[in-house]
PDB file of C-alpha atoms in Angstrom:
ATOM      1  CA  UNK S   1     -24.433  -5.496   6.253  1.00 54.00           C
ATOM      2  CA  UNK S   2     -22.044  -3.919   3.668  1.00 64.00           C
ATOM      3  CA  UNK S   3     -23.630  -1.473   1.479  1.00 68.00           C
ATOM      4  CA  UNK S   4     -22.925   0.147  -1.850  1.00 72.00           C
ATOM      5  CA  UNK S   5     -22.362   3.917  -3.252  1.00 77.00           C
ATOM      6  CA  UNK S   6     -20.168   7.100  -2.282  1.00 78.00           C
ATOM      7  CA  UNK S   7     -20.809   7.679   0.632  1.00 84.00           C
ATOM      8  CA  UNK S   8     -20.577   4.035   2.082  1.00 83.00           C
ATOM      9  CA  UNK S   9     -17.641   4.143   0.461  1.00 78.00           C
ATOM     10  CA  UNK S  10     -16.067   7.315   2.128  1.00 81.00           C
ATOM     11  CA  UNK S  11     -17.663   6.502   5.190  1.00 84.00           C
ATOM     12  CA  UNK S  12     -15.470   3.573   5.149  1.00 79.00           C
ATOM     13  CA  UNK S  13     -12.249   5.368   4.461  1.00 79.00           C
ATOM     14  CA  UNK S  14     -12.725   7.894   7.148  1.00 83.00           C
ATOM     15  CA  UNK S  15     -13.082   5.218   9.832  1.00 84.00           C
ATOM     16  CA  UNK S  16     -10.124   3.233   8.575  1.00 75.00           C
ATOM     17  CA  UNK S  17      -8.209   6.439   8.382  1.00 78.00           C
ATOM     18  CA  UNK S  18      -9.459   7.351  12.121  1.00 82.00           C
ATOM     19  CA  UNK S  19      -8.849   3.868  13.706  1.00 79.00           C
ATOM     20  CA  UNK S  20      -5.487   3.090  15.719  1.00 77.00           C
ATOM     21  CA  UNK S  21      -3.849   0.122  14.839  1.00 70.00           C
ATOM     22  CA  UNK S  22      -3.628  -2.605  18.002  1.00 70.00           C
ATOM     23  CA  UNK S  23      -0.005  -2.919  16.739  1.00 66.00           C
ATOM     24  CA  UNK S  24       2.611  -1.009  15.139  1.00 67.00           C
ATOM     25  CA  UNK S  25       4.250  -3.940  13.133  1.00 67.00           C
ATOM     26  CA  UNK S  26       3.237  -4.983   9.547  1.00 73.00           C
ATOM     27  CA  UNK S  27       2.820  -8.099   8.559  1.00 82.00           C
ATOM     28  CA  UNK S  28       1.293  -8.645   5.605  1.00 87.00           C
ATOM     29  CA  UNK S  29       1.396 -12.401   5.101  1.00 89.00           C
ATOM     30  CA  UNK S  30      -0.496 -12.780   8.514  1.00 87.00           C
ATOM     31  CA  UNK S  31      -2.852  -9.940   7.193  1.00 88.00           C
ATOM     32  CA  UNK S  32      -3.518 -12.430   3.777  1.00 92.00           C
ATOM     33  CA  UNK S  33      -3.370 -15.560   5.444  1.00 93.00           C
ATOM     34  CA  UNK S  34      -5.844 -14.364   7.851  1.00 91.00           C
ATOM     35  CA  UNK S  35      -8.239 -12.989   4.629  1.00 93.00           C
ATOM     36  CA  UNK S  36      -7.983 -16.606   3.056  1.00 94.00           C
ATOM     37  CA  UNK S  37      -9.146 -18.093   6.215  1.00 94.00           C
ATOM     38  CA  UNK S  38     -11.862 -15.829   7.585  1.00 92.00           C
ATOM     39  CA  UNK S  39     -13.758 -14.273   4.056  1.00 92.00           C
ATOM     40  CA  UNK S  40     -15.634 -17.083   2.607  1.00 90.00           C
ATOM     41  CA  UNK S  41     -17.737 -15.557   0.002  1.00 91.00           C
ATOM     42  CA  UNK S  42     -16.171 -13.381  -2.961  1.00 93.00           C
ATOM     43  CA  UNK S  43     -15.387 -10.249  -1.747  1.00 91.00           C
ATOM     44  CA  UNK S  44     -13.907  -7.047  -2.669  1.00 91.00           C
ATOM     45  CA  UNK S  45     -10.472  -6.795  -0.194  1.00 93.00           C
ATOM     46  CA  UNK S  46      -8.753  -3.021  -0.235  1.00 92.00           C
ATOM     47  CA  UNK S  47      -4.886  -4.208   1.159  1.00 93.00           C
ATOM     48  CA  UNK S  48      -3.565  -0.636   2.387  1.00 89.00           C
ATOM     49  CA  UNK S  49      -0.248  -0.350   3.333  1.00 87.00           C
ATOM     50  CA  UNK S  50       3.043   1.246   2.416  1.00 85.00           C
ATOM     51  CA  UNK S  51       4.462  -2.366   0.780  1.00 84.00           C
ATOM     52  CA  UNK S  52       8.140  -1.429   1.817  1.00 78.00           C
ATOM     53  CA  UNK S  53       9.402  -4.779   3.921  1.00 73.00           C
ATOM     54  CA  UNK S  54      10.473  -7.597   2.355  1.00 67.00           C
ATOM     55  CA  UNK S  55       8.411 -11.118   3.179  1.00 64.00           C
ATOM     56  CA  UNK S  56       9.277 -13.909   1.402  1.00 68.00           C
ATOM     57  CA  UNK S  57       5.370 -15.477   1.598  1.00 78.00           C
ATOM     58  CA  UNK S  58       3.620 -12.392   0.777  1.00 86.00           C
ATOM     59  CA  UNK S  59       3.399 -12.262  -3.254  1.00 89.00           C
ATOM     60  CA  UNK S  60       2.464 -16.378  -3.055  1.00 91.00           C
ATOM     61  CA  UNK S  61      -0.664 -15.250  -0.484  1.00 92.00           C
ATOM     62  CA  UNK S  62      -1.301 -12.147  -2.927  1.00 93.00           C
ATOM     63  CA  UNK S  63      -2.290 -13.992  -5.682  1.00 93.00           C
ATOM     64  CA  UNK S  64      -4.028 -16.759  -4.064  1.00 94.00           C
ATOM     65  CA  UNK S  65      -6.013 -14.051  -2.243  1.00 96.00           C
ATOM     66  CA  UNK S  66      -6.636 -12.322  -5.671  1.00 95.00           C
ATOM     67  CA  UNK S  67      -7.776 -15.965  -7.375  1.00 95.00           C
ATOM     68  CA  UNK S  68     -10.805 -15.940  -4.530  1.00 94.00           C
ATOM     69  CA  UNK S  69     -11.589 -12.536  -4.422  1.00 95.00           C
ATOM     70  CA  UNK S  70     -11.164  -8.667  -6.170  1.00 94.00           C
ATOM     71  CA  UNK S  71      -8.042  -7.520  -4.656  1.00 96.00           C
ATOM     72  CA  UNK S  72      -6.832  -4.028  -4.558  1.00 96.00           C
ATOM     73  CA  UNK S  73      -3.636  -2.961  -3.383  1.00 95.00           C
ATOM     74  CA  UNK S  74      -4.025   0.958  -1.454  1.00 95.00           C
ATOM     75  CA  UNK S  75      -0.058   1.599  -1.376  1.00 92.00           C
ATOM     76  CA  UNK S  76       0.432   4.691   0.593  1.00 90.00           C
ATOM     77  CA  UNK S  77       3.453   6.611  -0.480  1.00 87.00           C
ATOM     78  CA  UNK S  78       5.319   9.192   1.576  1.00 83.00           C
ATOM     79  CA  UNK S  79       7.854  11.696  -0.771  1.00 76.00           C
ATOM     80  CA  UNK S  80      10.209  11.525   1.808  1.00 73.00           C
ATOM     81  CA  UNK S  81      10.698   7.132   1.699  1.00 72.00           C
ATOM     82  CA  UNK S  82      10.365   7.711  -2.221  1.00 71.00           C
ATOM     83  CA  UNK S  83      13.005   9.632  -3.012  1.00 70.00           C
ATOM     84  CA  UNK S  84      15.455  11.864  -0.166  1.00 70.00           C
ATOM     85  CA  UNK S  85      16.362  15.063  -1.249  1.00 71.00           C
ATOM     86  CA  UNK S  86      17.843  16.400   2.332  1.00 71.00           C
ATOM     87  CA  UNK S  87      21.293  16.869   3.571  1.00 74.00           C
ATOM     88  CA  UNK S  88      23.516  16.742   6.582  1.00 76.00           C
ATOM     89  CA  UNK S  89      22.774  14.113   9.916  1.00 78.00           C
ATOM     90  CA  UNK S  90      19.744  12.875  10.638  1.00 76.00           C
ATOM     91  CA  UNK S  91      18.153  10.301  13.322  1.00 79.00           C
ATOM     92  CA  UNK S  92      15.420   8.356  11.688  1.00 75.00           C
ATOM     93  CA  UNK S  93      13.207   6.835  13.911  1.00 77.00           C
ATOM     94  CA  UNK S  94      11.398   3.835  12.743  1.00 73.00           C
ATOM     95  CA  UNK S  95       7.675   4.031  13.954  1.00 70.00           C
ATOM     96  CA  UNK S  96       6.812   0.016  13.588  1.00 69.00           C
ATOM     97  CA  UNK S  97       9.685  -1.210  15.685  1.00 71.00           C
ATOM     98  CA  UNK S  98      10.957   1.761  17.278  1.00 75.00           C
ATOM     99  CA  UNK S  99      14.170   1.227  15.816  1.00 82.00           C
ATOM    100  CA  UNK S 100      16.595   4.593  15.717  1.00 85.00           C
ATOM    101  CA  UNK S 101      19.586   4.752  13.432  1.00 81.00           C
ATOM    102  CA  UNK S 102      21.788   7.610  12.647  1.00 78.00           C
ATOM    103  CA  UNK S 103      21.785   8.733   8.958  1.00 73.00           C
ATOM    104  CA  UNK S 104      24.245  10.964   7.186  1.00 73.00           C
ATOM    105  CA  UNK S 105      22.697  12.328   4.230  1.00 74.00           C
ATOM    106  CA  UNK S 106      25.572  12.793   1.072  1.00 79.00           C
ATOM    107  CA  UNK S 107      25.348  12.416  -2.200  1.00 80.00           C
ATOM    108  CA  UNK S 108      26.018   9.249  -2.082  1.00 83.00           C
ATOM    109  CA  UNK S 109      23.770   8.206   0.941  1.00 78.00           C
ATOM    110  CA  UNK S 110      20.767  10.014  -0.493  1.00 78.00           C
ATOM    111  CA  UNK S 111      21.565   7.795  -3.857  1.00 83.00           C
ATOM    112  CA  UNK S 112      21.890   4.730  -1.909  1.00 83.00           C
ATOM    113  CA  UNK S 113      18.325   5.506  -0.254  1.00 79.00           C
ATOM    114  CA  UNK S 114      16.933   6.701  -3.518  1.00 82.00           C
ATOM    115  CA  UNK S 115      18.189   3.655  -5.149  1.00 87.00           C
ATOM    116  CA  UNK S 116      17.095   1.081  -2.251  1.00 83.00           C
ATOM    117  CA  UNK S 117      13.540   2.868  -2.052  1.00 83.00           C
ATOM    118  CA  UNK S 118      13.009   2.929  -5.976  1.00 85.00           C
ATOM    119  CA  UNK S 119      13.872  -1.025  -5.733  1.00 86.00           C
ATOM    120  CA  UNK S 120      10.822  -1.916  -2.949  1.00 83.00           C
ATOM    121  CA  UNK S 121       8.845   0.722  -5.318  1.00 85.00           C
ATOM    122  CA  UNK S 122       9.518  -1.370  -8.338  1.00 88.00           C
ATOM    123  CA  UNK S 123       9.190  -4.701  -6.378  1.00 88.00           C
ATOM    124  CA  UNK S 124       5.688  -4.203  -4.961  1.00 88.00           C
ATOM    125  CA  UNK S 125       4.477  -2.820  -8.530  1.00 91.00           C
ATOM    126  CA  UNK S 126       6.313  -6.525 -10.323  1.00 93.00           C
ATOM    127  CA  UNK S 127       4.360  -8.599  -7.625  1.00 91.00           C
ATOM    128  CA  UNK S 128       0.826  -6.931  -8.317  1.00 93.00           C
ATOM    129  CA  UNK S 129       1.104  -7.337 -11.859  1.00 94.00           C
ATOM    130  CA  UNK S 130       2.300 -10.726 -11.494  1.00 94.00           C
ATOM    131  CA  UNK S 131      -0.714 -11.274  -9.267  1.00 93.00           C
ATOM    132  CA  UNK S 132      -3.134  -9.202 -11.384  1.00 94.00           C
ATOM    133  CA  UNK S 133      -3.584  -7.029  -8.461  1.00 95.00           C
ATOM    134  CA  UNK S 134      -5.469  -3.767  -8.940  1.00 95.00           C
ATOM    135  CA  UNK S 135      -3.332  -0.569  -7.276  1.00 95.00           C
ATOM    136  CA  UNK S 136      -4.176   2.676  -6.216  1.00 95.00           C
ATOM    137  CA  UNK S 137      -1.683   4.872  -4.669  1.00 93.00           C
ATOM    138  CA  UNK S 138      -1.918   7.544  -2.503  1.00 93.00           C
ATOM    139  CA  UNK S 139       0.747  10.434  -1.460  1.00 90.00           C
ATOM    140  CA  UNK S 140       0.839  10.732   2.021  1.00 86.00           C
ATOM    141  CA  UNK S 141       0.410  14.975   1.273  1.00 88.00           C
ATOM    142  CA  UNK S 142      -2.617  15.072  -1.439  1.00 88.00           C
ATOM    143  CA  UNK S 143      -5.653  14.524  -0.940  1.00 89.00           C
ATOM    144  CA  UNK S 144      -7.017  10.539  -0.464  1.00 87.00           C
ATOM    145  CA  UNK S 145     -10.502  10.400  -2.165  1.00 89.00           C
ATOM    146  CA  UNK S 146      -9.318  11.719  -5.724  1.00 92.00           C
ATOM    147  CA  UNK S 147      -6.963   7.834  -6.484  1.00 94.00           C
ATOM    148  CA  UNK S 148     -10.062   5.881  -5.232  1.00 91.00           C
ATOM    149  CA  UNK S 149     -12.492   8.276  -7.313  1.00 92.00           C
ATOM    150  CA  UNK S 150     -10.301   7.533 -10.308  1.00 93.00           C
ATOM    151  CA  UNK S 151      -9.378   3.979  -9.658  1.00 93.00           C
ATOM    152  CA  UNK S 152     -13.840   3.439  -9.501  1.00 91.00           C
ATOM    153  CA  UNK S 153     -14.165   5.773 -12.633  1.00 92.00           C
ATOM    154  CA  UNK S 154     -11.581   3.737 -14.571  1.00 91.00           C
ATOM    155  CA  UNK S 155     -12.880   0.199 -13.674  1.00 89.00           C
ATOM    156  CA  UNK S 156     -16.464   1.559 -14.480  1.00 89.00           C
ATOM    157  CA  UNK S 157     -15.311   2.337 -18.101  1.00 88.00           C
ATOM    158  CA  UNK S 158     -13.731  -1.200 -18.164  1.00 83.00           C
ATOM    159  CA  UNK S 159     -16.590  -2.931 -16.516  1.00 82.00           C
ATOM    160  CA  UNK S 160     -18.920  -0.797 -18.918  1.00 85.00           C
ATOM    161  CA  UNK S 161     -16.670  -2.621 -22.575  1.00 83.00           C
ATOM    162  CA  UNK S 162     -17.447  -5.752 -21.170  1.00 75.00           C
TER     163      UNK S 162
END
Protein backbone atom coordinates (compact mmCIF):
# COMPACT_ATOMS: atom_id res chain seq x y z
CA UNK A 1 0.00 0.00 0.00
CA UNK A 2 1.14 3.60 -0.81
CA UNK A 3 2.56 5.38 2.04
CA UNK A 4 3.25 8.95 3.02
CA UNK A 5 6.49 11.18 4.01
CA UNK A 6 10.14 11.85 2.54
CA UNK A 7 11.41 9.11 2.23
CA UNK A 8 8.43 7.19 0.55
CA UNK A 9 8.55 9.87 -1.48
CA UNK A 10 12.28 9.66 -2.65
CA UNK A 11 12.13 6.12 -2.52
CA UNK A 12 9.71 6.48 -5.25
CA UNK A 13 11.74 8.77 -7.42
CA UNK A 14 14.82 6.69 -7.28
CA UNK A 15 13.00 3.62 -8.62
CA UNK A 16 11.25 5.56 -11.35
CA UNK A 17 14.54 7.16 -12.15
CA UNK A 18 16.27 3.50 -12.12
CA UNK A 19 13.54 1.65 -14.15
CA UNK A 20 13.93 1.09 -18.08
CA UNK A 21 11.15 1.95 -20.02
CA UNK A 22 9.52 -1.31 -22.07
CA UNK A 23 9.45 1.24 -24.95
CA UNK A 24 11.23 4.12 -26.22
CA UNK A 25 8.15 6.00 -27.75
CA UNK A 26 5.97 8.56 -25.84
CA UNK A 27 2.68 8.65 -25.94
CA UNK A 28 1.07 10.54 -23.66
CA UNK A 29 -2.61 10.28 -24.57
CA UNK A 30 -2.29 6.39 -24.19
CA UNK A 31 -0.38 7.16 -20.86
CA UNK A 32 -3.82 9.43 -19.70
CA UNK A 33 -6.27 7.39 -21.25
CA UNK A 34 -4.86 4.46 -19.58
CA UNK A 35 -4.88 6.62 -15.92
CA UNK A 36 -8.70 7.40 -16.55
CA UNK A 37 -9.39 3.82 -17.02
CA UNK A 38 -7.30 1.93 -14.47
CA UNK A 39 -7.16 4.60 -11.11
CA UNK A 40 -10.54 4.56 -9.65
CA UNK A 41 -10.19 6.31 -6.44
CA UNK A 42 -8.73 10.03 -6.21
CA UNK A 43 -5.30 9.89 -6.52
CA UNK A 44 -2.30 11.96 -6.67
CA UNK A 45 -0.78 11.22 -10.57
CA UNK A 46 3.05 12.72 -11.10
CA UNK A 47 2.96 12.83 -15.37
CA UNK A 48 6.90 12.99 -16.05
CA UNK A 49 7.99 13.58 -19.28
CA UNK A 50 9.77 16.06 -21.49
CA UNK A 51 6.13 17.38 -23.13
CA UNK A 52 7.91 18.16 -26.55
CA UNK A 53 5.56 16.14 -29.31
CA UNK A 54 2.63 17.42 -30.46
CA UNK A 55 -0.80 15.13 -29.84
CA UNK A 56 -3.80 16.51 -30.72
CA UNK A 57 -5.86 14.42 -27.70
CA UNK A 58 -3.47 15.04 -25.02
CA UNK A 59 -4.54 18.56 -23.36
CA UNK A 60 -8.53 17.18 -23.68
CA UNK A 61 -7.24 13.83 -21.49
CA UNK A 62 -5.11 16.36 -19.23
CA UNK A 63 -7.81 18.04 -17.85
CA UNK A 64 -10.24 15.33 -17.60
CA UNK A 65 -7.49 13.43 -15.75
CA UNK A 66 -6.94 16.57 -13.52
CA UNK A 67 -11.06 16.89 -12.85
CA UNK A 68 -10.71 13.12 -11.14
CA UNK A 69 -7.60 13.38 -9.58
CA UNK A 70 -4.38 15.88 -8.31
CA UNK A 71 -2.35 16.05 -11.35
CA UNK A 72 1.17 17.15 -11.55
CA UNK A 73 3.04 17.63 -14.55
CA UNK A 74 7.23 16.54 -13.85
CA UNK A 75 8.51 18.23 -17.26
CA UNK A 76 12.07 17.30 -17.59
CA UNK A 77 14.07 19.88 -19.40
CA UNK A 78 17.40 19.33 -21.13
CA UNK A 79 19.51 22.96 -21.90
CA UNK A 80 20.47 21.60 -24.98
CA UNK A 81 16.38 21.02 -26.54
CA UNK A 82 15.74 24.49 -24.69
CA UNK A 83 17.76 26.66 -26.27
CA UNK A 84 21.09 25.58 -28.89
CA UNK A 85 23.95 27.55 -28.47
CA UNK A 86 26.48 25.25 -30.72
CA UNK A 87 27.84 25.66 -34.13
CA UNK A 88 28.95 23.87 -37.23
CA UNK A 89 27.31 20.07 -38.44
CA UNK A 90 25.85 17.94 -36.31
CA UNK A 91 23.93 14.39 -36.52
CA UNK A 92 21.18 14.33 -34.00
CA UNK A 93 20.02 11.14 -33.21
CA UNK A 94 16.55 10.83 -31.96
CA UNK A 95 16.47 8.26 -29.01
CA UNK A 96 12.44 7.43 -29.16
CA UNK A 97 12.36 6.51 -32.81
CA UNK A 98 15.83 6.20 -33.73
CA UNK A 99 15.43 8.72 -36.23
CA UNK A 100 18.98 10.48 -37.48
CA UNK A 101 18.96 13.77 -39.31
CA UNK A 102 21.79 15.95 -40.25
CA UNK A 103 21.79 19.45 -38.64
CA UNK A 104 23.79 22.48 -39.62
CA UNK A 105 23.98 24.74 -36.82
CA UNK A 106 23.98 28.83 -38.15
CA UNK A 107 22.65 31.57 -36.89
CA UNK A 108 19.81 31.11 -38.37
CA UNK A 109 19.32 27.29 -37.70
CA UNK A 110 20.12 27.69 -34.02
CA UNK A 111 17.19 30.57 -34.13
CA UNK A 112 14.91 28.36 -35.92
CA UNK A 113 15.53 25.58 -33.11
CA UNK A 114 15.50 28.14 -30.39
CA UNK A 115 12.36 29.50 -31.73
CA UNK A 116 10.58 25.96 -32.47
CA UNK A 117 11.74 24.68 -28.88
CA UNK A 118 10.59 27.96 -26.99
CA UNK A 119 7.07 27.32 -28.89
CA UNK A 120 6.53 23.41 -27.39
CA UNK A 121 8.01 25.22 -24.07
CA UNK A 122 5.28 27.77 -24.16
CA UNK A 123 2.64 25.23 -25.44
CA UNK A 124 2.95 22.63 -22.67
CA UNK A 125 3.03 25.58 -19.95
CA UNK A 126 -0.68 27.19 -21.94
CA UNK A 127 -2.19 23.58 -21.70
CA UNK A 128 -1.39 23.07 -17.84
CA UNK A 129 -2.75 26.25 -16.94
CA UNK A 130 -5.64 25.75 -19.03
CA UNK A 131 -6.01 22.42 -17.27
CA UNK A 132 -5.06 23.71 -13.80
CA UNK A 133 -2.25 21.36 -13.86
CA UNK A 134 0.38 21.66 -11.14
CA UNK A 135 4.23 21.70 -12.80
CA UNK A 136 7.46 21.05 -11.56
CA UNK A 137 10.38 21.14 -13.77
CA UNK A 138 13.49 19.65 -13.62
CA UNK A 139 16.95 20.39 -15.62
CA UNK A 140 18.25 17.40 -16.86
CA UNK A 141 21.97 18.73 -15.09
CA UNK A 142 20.78 19.91 -11.39
CA UNK A 143 19.91 18.11 -8.99
CA UNK A 144 16.06 16.33 -8.99
CA UNK A 145 14.87 16.38 -5.29
CA UNK A 146 15.29 20.30 -4.74
CA UNK A 147 11.79 21.17 -7.61
CA UNK A 148 9.80 18.39 -5.79
CA UNK A 149 11.06 19.72 -2.24
CA UNK A 150 9.86 23.14 -3.33
CA UNK A 151 6.84 22.23 -5.33
CA UNK A 152 5.65 20.15 -1.53
CA UNK A 153 6.90 23.27 0.49
CA UNK A 154 4.84 25.65 -1.67
CA UNK A 155 1.55 23.61 -1.76
CA UNK A 156 2.01 23.12 2.10
CA UNK A 157 1.90 26.97 2.55
CA UNK A 158 -1.20 26.98 0.23
CA UNK A 159 -2.83 23.99 1.75
CA UNK A 160 -1.89 25.59 5.25
CA UNK A 161 -4.29 29.41 4.06
CA UNK A 162 -6.97 27.21 3.42
Amino acid sequence: PPKSGRLYVLRVIRELIARKPDSKGTNISLALERLLKTVKKKSVIFLISDFIQKESNYPHLLNLLNKKHDLIAVRILDKVEKSWQFSGHYMLSDSENGESSYFFASKKGRDAYNEQSEMFYSEHTKICLKAKVDRIEIKSDEDIIKPFMSFFKQRERVLSKI
